[in-house]
Amino acid sequence: MIKVFENFDFTRVGQMQSLLEAHDIRTFVRNQYGSSVMGEVPFVEVVPQLFVLEDRDVARALELLKLDLPRAAEGEDWVCPECGVDVDANFNRCWKCGVGRTEG
Ligand SMILES: [Zn+2]
């Protein structure tokens, strides 16, 4: 199990998890309820962390995370103008070809 992402904003960690799960990468989020144990463990231990279960998926997971880095976008799913795939509203770049989202 390899940690690929961590962020104090659990929503963001969840978005990353959704992205990886959408690509059939098995993931695990640790410290999802970290605030309940605050005070018992070092603070760094309660940062939500996203793990990839299979070592062989790690490189691909990191590539996906680097490609996307969602910015809490709102709205509806969109269609990539370049390759035509459906892209989740949370993501500002096409997960397939990397083309950026175009508004309107
Ligand atoms: Zn595309």
Short mmCIF file of C-alpha atoms and ligand atoms in Angstrom, two decimals:
data_model
loop_
_atom_site.label_atom_id
_atom_site.label_comp_id
_atom_site.label_asym_id
_atom_site.label_seq_id
_atom_site.Cartn_x
_atom_site.Cartn_y
_atom_site.Cartn_z
CA MET A 1 0.00 0.00 0.00
CA ILE A 2 1.57 3.24 -1.17
CA LYS A 3 0.56 6.77 -0.25
CA VAL A 4 0.03 8.84 -3.37
CA PHE A 5 -1.72 11.94 -2.07
CA GLU A 6 -2.58 13.79 1.10
CA ASN A 7 -4.40 17.02 1.81
CA PHE A 8 -6.04 18.65 4.80
CA ASP A 9 -9.13 19.09 2.67
CA PHE A 10 -10.83 15.74 2.77
CA THR A 11 -13.09 16.71 -0.13
CA ARG A 12 -10.04 16.97 -2.31
CA VAL A 13 -8.73 13.62 -1.19
CA GLY A 14 -12.14 12.17 -2.01
CA GLN A 15 -12.00 13.65 -5.48
CA MET A 16 -8.63 12.03 -6.05
CA GLN A 17 -9.99 8.75 -4.81
CA SER A 18 -12.92 8.98 -7.22
CA LEU A 19 -10.55 9.70 -10.07
CA LEU A 20 -8.42 6.65 -9.35
CA GLU A 21 -11.37 4.37 -8.69
CA ALA A 22 -12.81 5.44 -12.04
CA HIS A 23 -9.67 3.99 -13.57
CA ASP A 24 -10.02 0.67 -11.74
CA ILE A 25 -7.27 1.53 -9.30
CA ARG A 26 -8.00 0.16 -5.84
CA THR A 27 -7.57 2.83 -3.20
CA PHE A 28 -7.80 3.34 0.51
CA VAL A 29 -8.29 6.58 2.42
CA ARG A 30 -6.77 6.77 5.83
CA ASN A 31 -7.72 9.16 8.60
CA GLN A 32 -11.07 9.88 7.03
CA TYR A 33 -12.39 10.53 10.51
CA GLY A 34 -9.12 11.82 11.84
CA SER A 35 -10.65 14.67 13.79
CA SER A 36 -12.15 12.18 16.22
CA VAL A 37 -8.74 10.99 17.31
CA MET A 38 -7.10 14.39 17.37
CA GLY A 39 -5.01 14.69 20.48
CA GLU A 40 -4.13 11.02 20.65
CA VAL A 41 -1.79 10.93 17.71
CA PRO A 42 0.68 13.38 16.18
CA PHE A 43 -1.09 15.97 14.07
CA VAL A 44 0.49 14.79 10.87
CA GLU A 45 -1.22 11.46 11.35
CA VAL A 46 -4.68 12.93 10.93
CA VAL A 47 -4.17 14.42 7.50
CA PRO A 48 -6.43 12.49 5.14
CA GLN A 49 -4.19 10.30 3.04
CA LEU A 50 -4.94 8.46 -0.16
CA PHE A 51 -3.26 5.12 -0.67
CA VAL A 52 -3.06 2.85 -3.68
CA LEU A 53 -3.40 -0.79 -2.70
CA GLU A 54 -1.55 -2.38 -5.59
CA ASP A 55 2.07 -1.40 -6.13
CA ARG A 56 1.69 -1.91 -9.86
CA ASP A 57 -0.95 0.83 -10.00
CA VAL A 58 1.14 3.48 -8.30
CA ALA A 59 2.83 4.93 -11.37
CA ARG A 60 -0.46 5.22 -13.19
CA ALA A 61 -2.13 6.73 -10.14
CA LEU A 62 0.55 9.39 -9.82
CA GLU A 63 0.20 10.22 -13.49
CA LEU A 64 -3.54 10.66 -13.12
CA LEU A 65 -3.14 12.85 -10.05
CA LYS A 66 -0.55 15.00 -11.77
CA LEU A 67 -2.78 15.32 -14.81
CA ASP A 68 -5.78 16.45 -12.95
CA LEU A 69 -5.41 18.15 -9.57
CA PRO A 70 -9.06 19.16 -9.41
CA ARG A 71 -9.86 22.66 -8.21
CA ALA A 72 -13.24 21.95 -6.71
CA ALA A 73 -14.89 22.77 -9.99
CA GLU A 74 -18.62 22.87 -10.05
CA GLY A 75 -21.03 22.13 -12.78
CA GLU A 76 -21.90 19.25 -15.00
CA ASP A 77 -19.86 16.59 -16.64
CA TRP A 78 -18.33 17.75 -19.87
CA VAL A 79 -17.22 16.22 -23.12
CA CYS A 80 -13.62 16.51 -24.22
CA PRO A 81 -13.45 18.57 -27.43
CA GLU A 82 -10.39 16.63 -28.51
CA CYS A 83 -11.26 12.97 -28.06
CA GLY A 84 -14.93 13.07 -27.11
CA VAL A 85 -14.86 11.18 -23.83
CA ASP A 86 -17.09 12.14 -20.93
CA VAL A 87 -15.19 13.87 -18.13
CA ASP A 88 -16.40 14.30 -14.59
CA ALA A 89 -17.33 17.85 -13.60
CA ASN A 90 -14.72 17.79 -10.87
CA PHE A 91 -11.92 17.56 -13.39
CA ASN A 92 -10.53 20.39 -15.42
CA ARG A 93 -8.60 18.23 -17.81
CA CYS A 94 -9.51 15.28 -19.94
CA TRP A 95 -8.43 12.12 -18.17
CA LYS A 96 -7.70 10.48 -21.48
CA CYS A 97 -5.78 12.98 -23.57
CA GLY A 98 -5.11 15.81 -21.10
CA VAL A 99 -6.82 18.56 -23.03
CA GLY A 100 -8.03 21.36 -20.77
CA ARG A 101 -11.66 22.11 -20.20
CA THR A 102 -13.23 24.80 -22.35
CA GLU A 103 -16.06 26.80 -20.92
CA GLY A 104 -19.26 27.21 -22.84
ZN ZN B 1 -9.66 14.07 -24.42
#
